[in-house]
Coordinates of C-alpha atoms in Angstrom, one line a residue:
M8 CA 0.0 0.0 0.0
D9 CA 1.2 3.6 -0.7
S10 CA 0.4 4.8 2.8
P11 CA 0.3 8.4 4.0
L12 CA 3.2 9.7 6.1
K13 CA 3.2 9.0 9.8
L14 CA 1.6 11.7 11.8
Q15 CA 4.9 12.9 13.3
E16 CA 6.3 13.4 9.8
Q17 CA 3.3 15.4 8.5
S18 CA 5.0 18.8 8.7
K19 CA 6.0 19.4 5.1
V20 CA 4.2 22.0 2.9
F21 CA 5.0 22.8 -0.7
L22 CA 4.8 26.6 -1.3
F23 CA 3.5 26.9 -4.8
D24 CA 4.2 30.6 -5.1
S25 CA 7.9 29.8 -4.4
L26 CA 7.8 26.8 -6.8
L27 CA 6.3 28.8 -9.6
H28 CA 8.8 31.7 -9.3
K29 CA 11.9 29.5 -9.0
Q30 CA 11.0 26.4 -10.9
T31 CA 13.8 25.2 -13.2
G32 CA 12.7 21.6 -13.2
L33 CA 9.9 19.6 -11.7
P34 CA 10.7 18.6 -8.1
K35 CA 11.1 14.9 -7.9
E36 CA 8.2 14.6 -5.4
F37 CA 5.8 15.6 -8.2
I38 CA 7.0 13.2 -10.8
W39 CA 4.6 10.4 -11.8
P40 CA 6.6 7.7 -13.7
D41 CA 5.3 6.1 -16.9
L42 CA 2.3 8.4 -17.5
V43 CA 0.1 7.4 -20.3
S44 CA -1.9 10.1 -22.2
A45 CA -5.6 9.9 -22.8
Q46 CA -6.5 8.2 -26.0
Q47 CA -10.0 9.5 -26.8
E48 CA -13.0 11.5 -25.4
L49 CA -15.5 9.8 -23.1
L50 CA -18.9 9.7 -24.6
E51 CA -20.7 10.2 -21.3
P52 CA -24.4 10.9 -21.4
V53 CA -26.0 14.2 -20.6
V54 CA -29.1 14.0 -18.3
D55 CA -31.7 16.8 -18.5
L56 CA -33.3 17.2 -15.1
E57 CA -36.0 19.7 -16.1
G58 CA -38.7 17.1 -16.4
F59 CA -37.8 15.5 -13.1
F60 CA -38.1 18.8 -11.2
K61 CA -41.4 19.5 -12.9
G62 CA -42.8 16.2 -11.8
D63 CA -43.0 14.7 -15.3
E64 CA -43.0 11.0 -14.7
E65 CA -42.1 10.0 -18.2
A66 CA -39.1 12.4 -18.3
T67 CA -38.1 11.2 -14.9
K68 CA -38.1 7.6 -16.1
Q69 CA -36.0 8.6 -19.1
A70 CA -33.5 10.4 -16.9
A71 CA -33.2 7.4 -14.6
N72 CA -32.7 5.0 -17.5
I73 CA -29.8 7.2 -18.9
I74 CA -28.3 7.3 -15.4
K75 CA -28.6 3.6 -15.0
D76 CA -26.8 3.0 -18.3
A77 CA -24.0 5.3 -17.4
C78 CA -23.6 3.8 -13.9
L79 CA -23.5 0.2 -15.3
R80 CA -20.7 1.3 -17.7
H81 CA -18.4 3.7 -15.9
G82 CA -20.3 5.7 -13.3
F83 CA -20.0 9.2 -14.9
F84 CA -22.7 11.5 -16.4
Q85 CA -23.4 15.2 -16.7
V86 CA -26.5 17.0 -15.7
I87 CA -28.1 20.1 -17.3
N88 CA -31.1 22.1 -16.1
H89 CA -30.1 21.0 -12.7
G90 CA -31.8 23.8 -10.8
V91 CA -28.7 25.4 -9.3
D92 CA -28.6 29.2 -9.8
P93 CA -25.8 30.0 -12.2
N94 CA -24.9 33.0 -10.0
I95 CA -24.1 30.7 -7.1
I96 CA -21.7 28.6 -9.3
R97 CA -20.2 31.7 -10.8
N98 CA -19.6 33.3 -7.4
A99 CA -18.1 30.2 -6.0
E100 CA -15.6 29.9 -8.9
D101 CA -14.8 33.6 -8.7
Y102 CA -14.2 33.6 -4.9
M103 CA -11.6 30.9 -5.2
D104 CA -9.2 33.6 -6.0
H105 CA -10.0 35.4 -2.7
F106 CA -8.3 32.4 -1.0
F107 CA -5.8 30.9 -3.4
K108 CA -4.3 34.3 -4.4
L109 CA -3.5 35.1 -0.7
P110 CA 0.1 35.1 0.5
T111 CA 1.1 31.6 1.7
S112 CA 1.4 32.8 5.3
Q113 CA -2.3 33.7 5.3
K114 CA -3.4 30.5 3.5
L115 CA -1.5 28.5 6.2
K116 CA -3.9 29.9 8.8
A117 CA -6.4 27.5 7.4
R118 CA -4.0 24.6 7.1
R119 CA -5.4 21.2 7.4
M120 CA -4.4 19.5 10.6
P121 CA -3.2 15.9 10.8
G122 CA -6.2 13.5 10.7
S123 CA -8.6 16.2 9.6
M124 CA -10.6 16.2 6.4
C125 CA -10.9 20.0 6.3
G126 CA -8.5 22.9 5.7
Y127 CA -5.8 24.0 3.2
S128 CA -3.3 21.7 1.7
G129 CA -0.4 22.4 -0.7
A130 CA 0.0 19.3 -2.9
H131 CA -1.2 17.0 -0.1
A132 CA 2.4 17.0 1.1
D133 CA 1.2 16.7 4.7
R134 CA 0.0 13.1 3.8
Y135 CA 2.3 11.8 1.1
A136 CA 6.1 11.8 0.2
S137 CA 6.0 11.0 -3.5
K138 CA 3.8 11.3 -6.6
L139 CA 2.4 14.5 -5.2
P140 CA -0.5 16.2 -7.1
W141 CA 0.3 19.6 -8.7
K142 CA -2.4 21.5 -6.9
E143 CA -3.6 23.4 -3.9
T144 CA -6.8 22.5 -2.2
L145 CA -9.2 24.0 0.4
S146 CA -11.6 21.4 1.9
L147 CA -14.7 22.5 3.8
G148 CA -17.0 20.4 6.0
Y149 CA -20.8 20.8 5.5
H150 CA -23.5 19.3 7.7
A151 CA -26.9 19.1 6.2
N152 CA -30.0 20.0 8.3
C153 CA -27.8 21.9 10.7
S154 CA -28.6 25.3 12.0
D155 CA -24.9 26.1 12.5
L156 CA -23.4 27.7 9.4
V157 CA -20.3 25.6 9.5
V158 CA -18.8 26.7 6.2
L159 CA -19.2 30.4 7.0
N160 CA -17.9 29.9 10.5
F161 CA -14.8 28.1 9.2
F162 CA -13.8 31.2 7.2
K163 CA -14.5 33.6 10.0
S164 CA -12.6 31.5 12.6
T165 CA -9.5 30.8 10.5
L166 CA -9.2 33.9 8.3
G167 CA -11.2 36.5 10.2
N168 CA -14.3 38.6 9.6
D169 CA -12.9 40.0 6.3
F170 CA -13.8 36.6 4.8
E171 CA -17.4 36.5 6.0
Q172 CA -18.6 37.1 2.4
T173 CA -16.4 34.4 1.1
G174 CA -17.8 32.0 3.7
M175 CA -21.3 32.9 2.8
V176 CA -20.7 32.3 -0.9
Y177 CA -19.5 28.7 -0.1
Q178 CA -22.2 28.1 2.5
K179 CA -24.8 28.8 -0.2
Y180 CA -22.9 26.7 -2.7
C181 CA -22.9 23.7 -0.3
E182 CA -26.6 24.2 0.3
A183 CA -27.4 24.2 -3.4
M184 CA -25.2 21.1 -4.0
M185 CA -26.9 19.3 -1.2
D186 CA -30.3 19.9 -2.7
L187 CA -29.1 18.6 -6.0
S188 CA -27.5 15.6 -4.4
L189 CA -30.8 14.5 -2.9
A190 CA -32.5 14.8 -6.3
I191 CA -29.7 12.7 -7.8
M192 CA -30.2 10.2 -5.0
E193 CA -33.9 9.9 -5.8
L194 CA -33.1 9.3 -9.5
L195 CA -30.5 6.7 -8.5
A196 CA -33.1 4.9 -6.4
I197 CA -35.6 4.9 -9.3
S198 CA -32.9 3.6 -11.7
L199 CA -32.2 0.7 -9.2
R200 CA -36.0 0.0 -8.8
V201 CA -36.0 0.5 -5.0
D202 CA -38.1 2.9 -2.9
R203 CA -37.5 6.2 -4.7
L204 CA -37.0 8.0 -1.3
H205 CA -34.7 5.4 0.2
Y206 CA -31.4 7.1 -0.5
R207 CA -32.8 10.6 -0.2
K208 CA -33.8 9.9 3.4
F209 CA -30.4 8.2 4.1
F210 CA -28.5 11.3 3.1
E211 CA -30.8 14.0 4.5
D212 CA -28.5 14.5 7.5
G213 CA -25.3 13.8 5.8
C214 CA -21.8 15.1 6.6
S215 CA -20.3 16.2 3.2
I216 CA -17.1 17.9 2.0
L217 CA -16.7 20.7 -0.5
R218 CA -13.2 20.8 -2.0
S219 CA -11.9 23.7 -4.0
N220 CA -9.1 22.6 -6.3
F221 CA -6.6 25.1 -7.7
Y222 CA -4.2 23.8 -10.4
P223 CA -1.3 26.3 -11.2
P224 CA 0.3 26.2 -14.6
C225 CA 3.1 23.6 -14.8
Q226 CA 6.2 23.7 -17.1
E227 CA 6.3 19.9 -17.4
P228 CA 2.6 18.8 -17.6
G229 CA 3.6 15.5 -19.2
N230 CA 5.5 14.4 -16.1
T231 CA 3.0 15.1 -13.3
L232 CA -0.7 15.1 -12.5
G233 CA -3.1 17.6 -10.9
T234 CA -4.9 14.7 -9.2
G235 CA -3.6 11.1 -9.3
P236 CA -5.7 8.1 -10.4
H237 CA -8.3 7.3 -7.8
C238 CA -11.9 6.3 -7.1
D239 CA -13.8 8.6 -4.8
T240 CA -14.5 7.0 -1.5
N241 CA -17.7 9.0 -0.8
S242 CA -21.2 8.3 -2.3
I243 CA -21.4 10.7 -5.2
T244 CA -19.4 13.6 -6.4
I245 CA -20.8 16.7 -8.0
L246 CA -18.0 18.5 -9.9
H247 CA -18.0 22.0 -11.4
Q248 CA -15.0 22.5 -13.6
D249 CA -14.0 25.6 -15.4
Q250 CA -13.5 25.7 -19.2
V251 CA -9.8 24.8 -19.1
G252 CA -10.5 21.1 -18.8
G253 CA -8.4 18.3 -17.4
L254 CA -10.7 15.6 -16.0
E255 CA -9.9 12.1 -17.4
V256 CA -11.7 8.8 -16.8
F257 CA -10.2 5.3 -17.1
T258 CA -12.7 3.0 -18.8
N259 CA -12.4 0.2 -21.4
D260 CA -8.7 0.0 -20.5
V261 CA -7.8 3.5 -21.7
W262 CA -7.8 7.0 -20.3
Q263 CA -10.5 9.2 -21.8
T264 CA -11.0 12.9 -21.5
L265 CA -14.2 14.4 -20.1
P266 CA -14.3 17.9 -21.5
P267 CA -16.4 20.6 -19.6
R268 CA -19.8 21.5 -20.9
Q269 CA -21.1 25.0 -20.4
G270 CA -23.7 25.0 -17.7
A271 CA -23.4 21.3 -16.9
L272 CA -22.2 19.6 -13.7
V273 CA -20.4 16.2 -13.7
I274 CA -21.7 13.5 -11.4
N275 CA -19.8 10.3 -10.6
I276 CA -20.4 7.3 -8.3
G277 CA -18.1 6.8 -5.3
D278 CA -17.2 3.7 -3.3
T279 CA -19.8 4.2 -0.6
F280 CA -22.6 4.2 -3.1
T281 CA -21.1 1.1 -4.7
A282 CA -21.7 -0.6 -1.3
L283 CA -25.2 1.0 -1.0
S284 CA -26.1 -0.4 -4.4
N285 CA -24.7 -3.8 -3.4
G286 CA -22.0 -3.6 -6.0
K287 CA -24.3 -2.9 -8.9
Y288 CA -23.0 0.6 -9.6
K289 CA -19.2 0.7 -9.4
S290 CA -17.0 3.7 -8.9
C291 CA -14.6 4.5 -11.7
L292 CA -10.9 5.4 -11.7
H293 CA -10.3 9.0 -12.7
R294 CA -7.6 11.7 -12.6
A295 CA -6.9 15.4 -13.5
V296 CA -4.1 16.5 -15.8
V297 CA -2.4 20.0 -15.6
N298 CA -1.9 22.7 -18.2
Q299 CA 1.3 24.3 -19.2
H300 CA -0.1 27.7 -19.8
E301 CA -3.4 28.1 -17.9
E302 CA -4.4 27.7 -14.3
R303 CA -7.4 25.4 -13.7
K304 CA -10.1 25.6 -11.1
S305 CA -12.7 23.1 -10.0
L306 CA -15.2 22.6 -7.1
A307 CA -16.0 19.1 -6.0
F308 CA -18.9 18.4 -3.6
F309 CA -18.5 15.0 -2.0
L310 CA -21.8 13.7 -0.7
S311 CA -21.4 11.4 2.3
P312 CA -23.8 10.1 5.0
R313 CA -23.7 11.0 8.6
E314 CA -20.5 9.5 10.0
D315 CA -22.2 7.0 12.3
K316 CA -24.8 5.7 9.9
V317 CA -24.4 2.1 8.8
V318 CA -23.8 1.7 5.1
R319 CA -26.1 -1.1 4.0
P320 CA -27.9 -1.7 0.7
P321 CA -31.7 -2.0 0.4
Q322 CA -32.9 -5.6 0.9
D323 CA -34.4 -5.6 -2.6
L324 CA -30.9 -5.3 -4.1
V325 CA -29.5 -8.0 -1.8
C326 CA -32.3 -10.4 -2.9
S327 CA -31.7 -9.7 -6.6
E328 CA -28.0 -10.4 -6.3
G329 CA -28.5 -13.3 -4.0
K330 CA -25.9 -12.2 -1.5
R331 CA -24.3 -9.2 0.2
M332 CA -21.3 -7.9 -1.7
Y333 CA -19.8 -5.9 1.2
P334 CA -20.3 -6.1 4.9
D335 CA -21.8 -3.3 7.0
F336 CA -19.5 -0.3 7.8
T337 CA -19.8 3.4 8.7
W338 CA -18.6 6.3 6.6
L339 CA -16.3 7.3 9.5
D340 CA -14.6 3.8 9.4
L341 CA -14.0 4.1 5.6
S342 CA -12.8 7.7 5.7
R343 CA -10.4 7.0 8.6
F344 CA -9.0 4.0 6.7
V345 CA -8.2 6.3 3.7
Q346 CA -6.8 9.1 5.9
N347 CA -4.6 6.9 8.0
H348 CA -3.8 3.7 6.1
Y349 CA -4.3 3.9 2.4
R350 CA -4.0 6.1 -0.7
A351 CA -7.3 5.9 -2.5
D352 CA -7.3 3.9 -5.8
D353 CA -9.6 1.5 -7.7
N354 CA -9.1 -1.2 -5.0
T355 CA -9.9 1.0 -2.0
L356 CA -13.3 -0.5 -1.1
Q357 CA -12.1 -4.1 -1.4
N358 CA -8.9 -3.4 0.5
F359 CA -10.9 -1.6 3.2
T360 CA -13.3 -4.6 3.4
N361 CA -10.3 -7.0 3.8
W362 CA -8.7 -4.7 6.4
S363 CA -11.8 -4.2 8.5
Q364 CA -12.5 -7.9 8.5
S365 CA -9.0 -8.7 9.7
V366 CA -9.2 -6.0 12.4
N367 CA -12.5 -7.4 13.7
L368 CA -11.2 -11.0 13.9

C-alpha cells in the first residue's frame, strides 16, 4: 500500500508561489513515472433534469434510465437544467481567487491539521512523500440539516471577519449542491428500482465535503498530475470544472477525456454508493491533468452520509444479487482508513473490506 506519512512526519508543505517563481525543473516529489496520455474522449451521457423537477414521470423515467446505463458502464454522467442558480456557481468559482491568491502565510492559517478532512493543503504534502498532485486544495465540511453555518464559521474563525462574504458564498454553494445531491439520489433509487425515497432519506442529515481545487500552470505537464488516479470514497461527487478542462476517466482499458460542458455539472459514483447499491454501480478510476499555460479551477462536492450511519444496501438489491457484496460499515470507518492507512485507488473498497474484517477477527 502507498500509505500516508506517519503523523509525526506530517509537517511538510509545498509553497506553490515559491515553486512557480523559481521552478527550473519539476521537483522529484511531483513526478509520476510512466504516465500514459488519454486516447479519446469519453462519450458520457447528458441528463436533462428539467422534467424531473417539474414532476413529469415520463421524463423522470427517461433520466433514470440514462443514469442507469452510465452507472453500469463507468459511473460518470453530466446533468443540465439541474436547478442550481448559475450565479451561485459563478460566485463560488470567482471567490476561489480570494483564498488561493492570498500570500502563503495567510493560507496556512487555514492549514489542514493531521487527521482532519478539512482545511488548506499544498499538494497533499502533509500526507504523502512522493507522486504529489500539482495543486492546492481547500476542503470545507458541510453538515446538512444543521442550524450552525459551519462553512461560514470556518472562514471567519480561521481567516477573520474579512472573509465573511467568502464564507457565505461557499455556504450557499454547499446548500445548493446538497439539494441537487438529494435529487440525484432519488433518481438513482428509481434507476435501481428500489423505494425512490430510500437514498434521499439516508443522506438528508449527511456530513459532506466541498473541496476547491486550484491547479497552477506547470512547465512539465507530461510528467505530473493535478490529481492522481483514484476512485472517490464518498457516495457521489458533483463537480463543477472551469472551461480549461483536465478531467480524465479510465474505462475500457484506456484513459479518456471528459471535457467541460457549459452549464453542466459532472456526477460520478463513489465507493460508498457502490456498497449502497450492493456492487451494482461501481465507482470508476479518474484523474486530473495539468496545463502548461493556464491555471485550472474546480469545485467538488463529495456527498457522504452522517459519520455513524451504517452503510447497507436495500434488501431488494440483496435479494436480486442473492448475497451481500460488502459487509456493514460506517462512513467514519472508511474515511479514517483512507486518511490513516491507504492512498485511494480503484481497490480501496475491497482493501478496506479486507482490512476491516482482519481487524474485527
